[in-house]
XYZ file of N, CA and C in Angstrom:
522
model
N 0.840 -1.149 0.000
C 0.000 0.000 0.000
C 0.906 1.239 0.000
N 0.518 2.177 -0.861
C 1.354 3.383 -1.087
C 1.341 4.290 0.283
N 2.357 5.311 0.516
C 1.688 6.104 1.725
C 0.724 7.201 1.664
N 0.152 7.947 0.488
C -0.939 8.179 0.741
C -2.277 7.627 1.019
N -1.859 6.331 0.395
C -3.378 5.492 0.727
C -3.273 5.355 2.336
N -1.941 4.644 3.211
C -1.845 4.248 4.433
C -2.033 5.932 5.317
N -2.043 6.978 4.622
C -1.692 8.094 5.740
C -3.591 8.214 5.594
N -4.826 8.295 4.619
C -5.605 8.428 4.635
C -7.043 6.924 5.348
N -5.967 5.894 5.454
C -7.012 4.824 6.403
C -6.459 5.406 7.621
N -5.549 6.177 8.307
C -4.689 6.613 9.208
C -6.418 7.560 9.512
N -6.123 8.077 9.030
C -7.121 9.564 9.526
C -8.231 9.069 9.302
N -8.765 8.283 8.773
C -10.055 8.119 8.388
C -10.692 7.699 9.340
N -9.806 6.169 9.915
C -9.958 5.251 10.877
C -9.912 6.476 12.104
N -9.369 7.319 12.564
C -9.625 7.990 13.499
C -10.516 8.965 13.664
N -11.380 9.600 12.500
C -12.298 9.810 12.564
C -13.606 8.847 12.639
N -13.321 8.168 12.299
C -14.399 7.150 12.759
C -14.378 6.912 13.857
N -13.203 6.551 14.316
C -13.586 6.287 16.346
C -13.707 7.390 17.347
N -13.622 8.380 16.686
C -13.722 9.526 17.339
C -15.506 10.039 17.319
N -15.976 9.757 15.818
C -17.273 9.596 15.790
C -18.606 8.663 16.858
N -17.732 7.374 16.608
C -18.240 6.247 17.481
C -18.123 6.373 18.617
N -17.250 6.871 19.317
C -16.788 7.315 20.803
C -17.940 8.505 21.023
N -18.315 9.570 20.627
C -19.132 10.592 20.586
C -20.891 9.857 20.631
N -20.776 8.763 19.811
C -22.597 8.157 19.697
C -22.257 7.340 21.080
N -21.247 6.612 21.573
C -21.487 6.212 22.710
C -21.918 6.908 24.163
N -21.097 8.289 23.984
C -21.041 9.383 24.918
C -22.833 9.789 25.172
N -22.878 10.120 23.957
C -24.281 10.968 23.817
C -25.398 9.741 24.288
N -25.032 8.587 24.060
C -26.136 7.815 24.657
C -26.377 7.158 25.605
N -25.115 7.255 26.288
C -25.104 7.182 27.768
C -25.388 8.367 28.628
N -24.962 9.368 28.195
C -25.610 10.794 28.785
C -27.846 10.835 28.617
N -27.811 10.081 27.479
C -29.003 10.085 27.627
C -29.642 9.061 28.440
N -29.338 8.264 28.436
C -29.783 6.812 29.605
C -29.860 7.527 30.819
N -28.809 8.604 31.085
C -28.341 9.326 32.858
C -29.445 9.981 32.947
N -30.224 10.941 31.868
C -31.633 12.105 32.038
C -32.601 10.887 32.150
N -32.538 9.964 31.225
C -33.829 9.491 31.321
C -34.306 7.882 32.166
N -33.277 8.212 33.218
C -33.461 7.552 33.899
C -34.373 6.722 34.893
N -35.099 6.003 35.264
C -36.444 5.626 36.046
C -36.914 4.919 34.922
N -38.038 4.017 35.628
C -38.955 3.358 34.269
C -39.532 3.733 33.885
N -39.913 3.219 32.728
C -40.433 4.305 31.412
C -41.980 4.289 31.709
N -42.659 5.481 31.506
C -43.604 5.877 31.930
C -44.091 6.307 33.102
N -42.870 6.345 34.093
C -43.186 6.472 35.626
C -43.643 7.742 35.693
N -43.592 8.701 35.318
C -44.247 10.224 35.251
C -45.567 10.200 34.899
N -46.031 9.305 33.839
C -47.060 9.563 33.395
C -48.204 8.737 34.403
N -47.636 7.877 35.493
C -48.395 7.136 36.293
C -48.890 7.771 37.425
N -47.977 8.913 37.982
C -48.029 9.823 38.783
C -48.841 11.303 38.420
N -48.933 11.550 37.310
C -49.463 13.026 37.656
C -51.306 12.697 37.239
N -51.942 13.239 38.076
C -53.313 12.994 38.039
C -53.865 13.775 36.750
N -53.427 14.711 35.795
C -53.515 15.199 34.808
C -53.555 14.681 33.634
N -52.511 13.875 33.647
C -52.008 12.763 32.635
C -53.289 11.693 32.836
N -53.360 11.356 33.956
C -54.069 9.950 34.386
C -55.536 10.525 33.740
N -56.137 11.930 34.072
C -57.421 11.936 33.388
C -57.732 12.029 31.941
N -56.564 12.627 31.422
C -56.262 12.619 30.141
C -57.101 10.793 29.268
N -55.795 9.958 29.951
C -55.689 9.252 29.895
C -57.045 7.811 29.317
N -57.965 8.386 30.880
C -58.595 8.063 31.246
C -60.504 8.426 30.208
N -60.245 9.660 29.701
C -61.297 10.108 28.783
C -60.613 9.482 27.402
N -59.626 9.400 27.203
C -59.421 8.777 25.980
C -59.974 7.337 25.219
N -59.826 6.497 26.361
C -59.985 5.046 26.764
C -61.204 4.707 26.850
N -62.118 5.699 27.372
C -63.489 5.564 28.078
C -64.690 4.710 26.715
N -65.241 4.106 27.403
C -66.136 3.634 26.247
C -67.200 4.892 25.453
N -66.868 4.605 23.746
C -68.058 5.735 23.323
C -69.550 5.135 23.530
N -69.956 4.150 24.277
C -71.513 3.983 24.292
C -71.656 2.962 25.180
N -73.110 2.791 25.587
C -73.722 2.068 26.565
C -74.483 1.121 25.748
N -74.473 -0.314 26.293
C -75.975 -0.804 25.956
C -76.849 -0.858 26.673
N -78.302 -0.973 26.754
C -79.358 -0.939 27.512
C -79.982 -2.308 27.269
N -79.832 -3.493 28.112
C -80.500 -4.402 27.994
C -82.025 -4.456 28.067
N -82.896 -5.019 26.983
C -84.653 -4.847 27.978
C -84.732 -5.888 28.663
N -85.297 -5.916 29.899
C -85.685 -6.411 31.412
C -84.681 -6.585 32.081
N -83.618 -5.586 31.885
C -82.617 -5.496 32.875
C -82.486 -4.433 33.507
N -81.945 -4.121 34.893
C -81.904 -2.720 35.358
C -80.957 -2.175 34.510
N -81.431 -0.935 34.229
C -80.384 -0.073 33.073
C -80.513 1.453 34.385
N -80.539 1.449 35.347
C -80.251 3.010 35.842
C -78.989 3.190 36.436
N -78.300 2.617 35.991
C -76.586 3.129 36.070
C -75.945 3.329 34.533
N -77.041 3.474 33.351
C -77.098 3.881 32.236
C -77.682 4.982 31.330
N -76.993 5.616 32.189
C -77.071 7.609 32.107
C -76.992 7.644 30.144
N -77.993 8.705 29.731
C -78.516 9.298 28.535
C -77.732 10.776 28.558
N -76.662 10.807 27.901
C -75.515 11.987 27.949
C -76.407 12.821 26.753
N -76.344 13.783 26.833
C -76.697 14.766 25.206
C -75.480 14.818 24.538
N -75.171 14.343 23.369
C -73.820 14.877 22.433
C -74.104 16.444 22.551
N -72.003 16.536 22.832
C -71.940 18.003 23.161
C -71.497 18.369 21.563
N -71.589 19.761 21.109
C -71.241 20.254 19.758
C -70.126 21.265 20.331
N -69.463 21.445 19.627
C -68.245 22.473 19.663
C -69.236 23.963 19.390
N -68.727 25.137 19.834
C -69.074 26.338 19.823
C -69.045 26.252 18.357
N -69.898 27.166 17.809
C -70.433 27.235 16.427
C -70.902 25.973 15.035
N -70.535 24.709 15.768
C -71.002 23.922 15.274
C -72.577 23.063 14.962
N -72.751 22.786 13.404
C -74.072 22.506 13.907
C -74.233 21.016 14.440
N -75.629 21.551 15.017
C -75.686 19.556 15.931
C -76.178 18.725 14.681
N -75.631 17.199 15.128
C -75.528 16.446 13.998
C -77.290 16.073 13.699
N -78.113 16.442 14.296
C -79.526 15.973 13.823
C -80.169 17.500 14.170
N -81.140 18.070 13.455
C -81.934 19.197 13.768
C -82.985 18.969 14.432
N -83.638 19.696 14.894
C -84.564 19.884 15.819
C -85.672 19.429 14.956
N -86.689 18.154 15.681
C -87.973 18.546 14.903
C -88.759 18.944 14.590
N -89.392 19.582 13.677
C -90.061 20.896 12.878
C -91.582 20.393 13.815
N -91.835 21.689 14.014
C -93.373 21.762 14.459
C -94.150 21.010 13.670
N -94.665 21.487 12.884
C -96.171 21.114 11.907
C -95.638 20.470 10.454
N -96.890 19.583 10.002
C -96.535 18.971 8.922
C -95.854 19.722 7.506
N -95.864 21.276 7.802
C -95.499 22.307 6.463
C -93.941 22.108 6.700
N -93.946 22.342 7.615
C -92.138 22.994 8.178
C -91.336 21.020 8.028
N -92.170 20.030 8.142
C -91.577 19.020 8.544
C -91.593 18.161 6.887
N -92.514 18.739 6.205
C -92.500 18.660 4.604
C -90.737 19.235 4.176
N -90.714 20.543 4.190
C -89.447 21.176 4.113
C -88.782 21.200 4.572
N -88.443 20.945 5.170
C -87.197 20.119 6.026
C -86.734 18.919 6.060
N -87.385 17.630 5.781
C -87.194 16.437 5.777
C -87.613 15.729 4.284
N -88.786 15.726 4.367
C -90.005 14.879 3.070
C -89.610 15.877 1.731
N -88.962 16.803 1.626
C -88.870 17.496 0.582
C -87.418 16.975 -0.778
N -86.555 16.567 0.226
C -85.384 15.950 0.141
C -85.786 15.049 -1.302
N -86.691 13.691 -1.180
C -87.392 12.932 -1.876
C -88.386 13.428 -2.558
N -89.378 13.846 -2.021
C -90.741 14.454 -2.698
C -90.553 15.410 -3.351
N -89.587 16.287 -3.560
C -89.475 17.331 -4.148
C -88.400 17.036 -5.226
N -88.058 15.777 -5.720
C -87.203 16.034 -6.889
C -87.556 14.151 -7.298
N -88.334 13.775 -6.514
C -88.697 12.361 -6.942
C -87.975 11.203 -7.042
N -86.362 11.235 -5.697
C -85.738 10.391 -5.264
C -86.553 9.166 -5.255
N -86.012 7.996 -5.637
C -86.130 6.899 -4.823
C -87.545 6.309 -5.441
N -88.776 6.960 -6.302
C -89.836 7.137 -6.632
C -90.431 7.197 -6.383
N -90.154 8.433 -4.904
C -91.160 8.933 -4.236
C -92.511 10.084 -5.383
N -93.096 9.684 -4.648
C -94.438 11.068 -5.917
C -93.842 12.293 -4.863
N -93.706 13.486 -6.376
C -93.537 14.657 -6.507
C -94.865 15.758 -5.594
N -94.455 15.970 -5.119
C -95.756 16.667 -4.368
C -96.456 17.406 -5.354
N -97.464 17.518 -5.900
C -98.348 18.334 -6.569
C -98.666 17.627 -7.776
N -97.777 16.453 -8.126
C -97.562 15.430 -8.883
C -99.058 14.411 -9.017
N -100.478 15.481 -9.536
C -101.881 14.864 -9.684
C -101.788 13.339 -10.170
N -101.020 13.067 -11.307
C -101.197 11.904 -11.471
C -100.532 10.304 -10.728
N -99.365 11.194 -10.155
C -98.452 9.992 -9.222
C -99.455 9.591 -8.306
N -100.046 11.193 -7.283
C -100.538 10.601 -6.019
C -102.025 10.246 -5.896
N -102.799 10.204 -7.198
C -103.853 9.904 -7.422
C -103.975 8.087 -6.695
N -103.296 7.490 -7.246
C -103.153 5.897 -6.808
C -103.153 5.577 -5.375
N -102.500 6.404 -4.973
C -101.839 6.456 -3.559
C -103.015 6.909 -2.698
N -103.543 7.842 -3.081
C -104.815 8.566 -2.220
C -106.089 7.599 -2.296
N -106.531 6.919 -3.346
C -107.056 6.426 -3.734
C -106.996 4.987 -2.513
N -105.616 4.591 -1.763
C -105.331 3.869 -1.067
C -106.424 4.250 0.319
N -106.186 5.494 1.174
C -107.069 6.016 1.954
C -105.520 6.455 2.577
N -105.943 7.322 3.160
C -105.314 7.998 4.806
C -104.643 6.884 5.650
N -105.455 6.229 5.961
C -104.522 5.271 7.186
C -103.322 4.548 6.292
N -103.472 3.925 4.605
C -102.731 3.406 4.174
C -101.523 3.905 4.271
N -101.681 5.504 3.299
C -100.857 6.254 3.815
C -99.995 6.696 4.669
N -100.501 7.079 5.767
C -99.946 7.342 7.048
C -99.366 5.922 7.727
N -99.693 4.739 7.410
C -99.123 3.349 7.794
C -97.475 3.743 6.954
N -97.815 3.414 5.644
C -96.661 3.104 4.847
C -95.741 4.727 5.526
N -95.844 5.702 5.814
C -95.007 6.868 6.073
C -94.573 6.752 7.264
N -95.291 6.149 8.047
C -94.624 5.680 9.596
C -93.808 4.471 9.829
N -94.115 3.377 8.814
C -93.766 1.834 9.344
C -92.650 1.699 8.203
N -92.565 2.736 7.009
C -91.772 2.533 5.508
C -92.430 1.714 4.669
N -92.165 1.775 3.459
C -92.875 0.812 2.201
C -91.878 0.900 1.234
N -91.740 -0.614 0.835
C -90.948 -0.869 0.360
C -91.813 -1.668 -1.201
N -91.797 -1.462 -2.745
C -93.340 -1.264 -3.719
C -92.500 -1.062 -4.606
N -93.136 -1.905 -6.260
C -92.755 -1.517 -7.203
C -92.327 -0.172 -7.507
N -93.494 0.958 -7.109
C -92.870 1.982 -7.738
C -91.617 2.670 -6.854
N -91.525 2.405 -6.021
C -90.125 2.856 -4.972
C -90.376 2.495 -3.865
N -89.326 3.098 -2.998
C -89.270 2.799 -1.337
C -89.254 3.748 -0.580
N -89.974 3.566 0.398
C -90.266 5.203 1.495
C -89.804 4.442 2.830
N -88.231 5.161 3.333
C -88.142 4.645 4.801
C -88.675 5.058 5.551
N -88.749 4.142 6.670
C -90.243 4.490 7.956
C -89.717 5.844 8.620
N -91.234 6.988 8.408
C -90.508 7.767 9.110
C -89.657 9.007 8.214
N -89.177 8.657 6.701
C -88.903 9.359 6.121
C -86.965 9.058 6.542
N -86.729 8.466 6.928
C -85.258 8.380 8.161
C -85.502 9.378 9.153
N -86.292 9.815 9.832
C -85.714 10.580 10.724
C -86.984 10.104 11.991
N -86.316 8.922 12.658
C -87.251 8.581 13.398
C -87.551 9.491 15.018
N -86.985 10.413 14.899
C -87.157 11.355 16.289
C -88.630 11.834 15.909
N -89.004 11.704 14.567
C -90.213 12.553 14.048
C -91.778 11.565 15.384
N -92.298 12.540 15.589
C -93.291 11.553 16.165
C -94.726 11.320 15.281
N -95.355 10.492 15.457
C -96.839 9.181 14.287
C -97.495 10.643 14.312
N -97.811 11.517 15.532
C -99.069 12.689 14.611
C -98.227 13.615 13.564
N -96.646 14.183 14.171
C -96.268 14.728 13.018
C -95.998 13.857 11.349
N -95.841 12.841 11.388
C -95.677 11.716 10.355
C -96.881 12.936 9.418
N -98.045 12.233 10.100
C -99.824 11.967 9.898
C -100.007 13.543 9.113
N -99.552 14.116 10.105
C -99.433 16.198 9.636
C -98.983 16.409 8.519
N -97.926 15.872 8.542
C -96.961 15.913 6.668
C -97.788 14.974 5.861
N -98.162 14.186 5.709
C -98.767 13.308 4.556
C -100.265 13.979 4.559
N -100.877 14.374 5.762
C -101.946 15.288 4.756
C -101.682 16.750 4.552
N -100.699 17.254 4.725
C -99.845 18.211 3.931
C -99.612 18.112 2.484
N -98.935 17.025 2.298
C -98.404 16.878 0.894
C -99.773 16.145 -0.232
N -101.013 15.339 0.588
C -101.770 14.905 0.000
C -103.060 16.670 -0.215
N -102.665 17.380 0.272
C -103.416 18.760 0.435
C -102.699 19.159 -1.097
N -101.658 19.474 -1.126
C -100.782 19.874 -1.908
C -100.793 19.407 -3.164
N -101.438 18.102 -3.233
C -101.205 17.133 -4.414
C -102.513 17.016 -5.033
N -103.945 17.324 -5.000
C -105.385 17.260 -4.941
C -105.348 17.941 -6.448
């Protein structure tokens, strides 16, 4: 081997152990800070622990029927400041609960629901009577010409408001 090659494994090799000596240093200095078992801080501060503790927590309850369920508290979902809540409030009267919900379908003839004002769709349908009606809008109908889920999906709605909107829209449709 020539002596520039031997003078440059010379230096090289000593930068390397000078390197390696430095990753040993630094990681024994770190073993010295972080000393104790791992996580022992986080076992101790009651901050951490509640943290902790809401993270983990179950998102829901079940309610068995004929079992005692009164250690099965009904929480309201909270909304963030300016956010809207994930279900709206239900509309008073069958007009407001038409436009708001039943309009979605009835108003552009999703699914093959009849078009509100739509004389010849809801002729058949009326022709059924009122209770048919108001059955299939509460319980869903599922029919050649389409499908109406019970309720419209929004089962918070209660059977007289159902009843309010379908002779709303059968008012509408005459």
């Amino acid at each position: 081997m020539a002596k520039p090659d031997r003078h440059f494994m010379n230096v090289f090799s000593a930068v390397l152990g000078i390197l390696i000596a430095i990753a040993l240093l630094l990681i024994g200095v770190s073993r010295l800070v972080d000393s104790g078992p791992k996580g022992a801080r986080d076992v101790e501060d009651p901050l951490m622990q509640a943290e902790t503790h809401e993270r983990i927590k179950p998102f829901g309850q079940v309610a068995v029927a004929g079992a005692d369920n009164s250690a099965v508290a009904i929480q309201a979902a909270t909304t963030p400041a300016g956010a809207a809540p994930a279900v709206a409030a239900a509309p008073a009267d069958g007009k407001s609960t038409y436009e708001t919900v039943c309009a979605v379908c009835h108003g552009a003839g999703i699914a093959g629901a009849p078009k509100v004002g739509d004389k010849a769709a809801w002729a058949p349908r009326m022709a059924q009577g009122m209770a048919t009606l108001d059955k299939h809008a509460i319980g869903g109908f599922q029919g050649a010409t389409g499908v109406m889920p019970a309720k419209g999906g929004r089962m918070d709605l209660s059977d007289e408001l159902v009843k309010a909107t379908v002779a709303h829209m059968v008012e509408q449709s005459r």
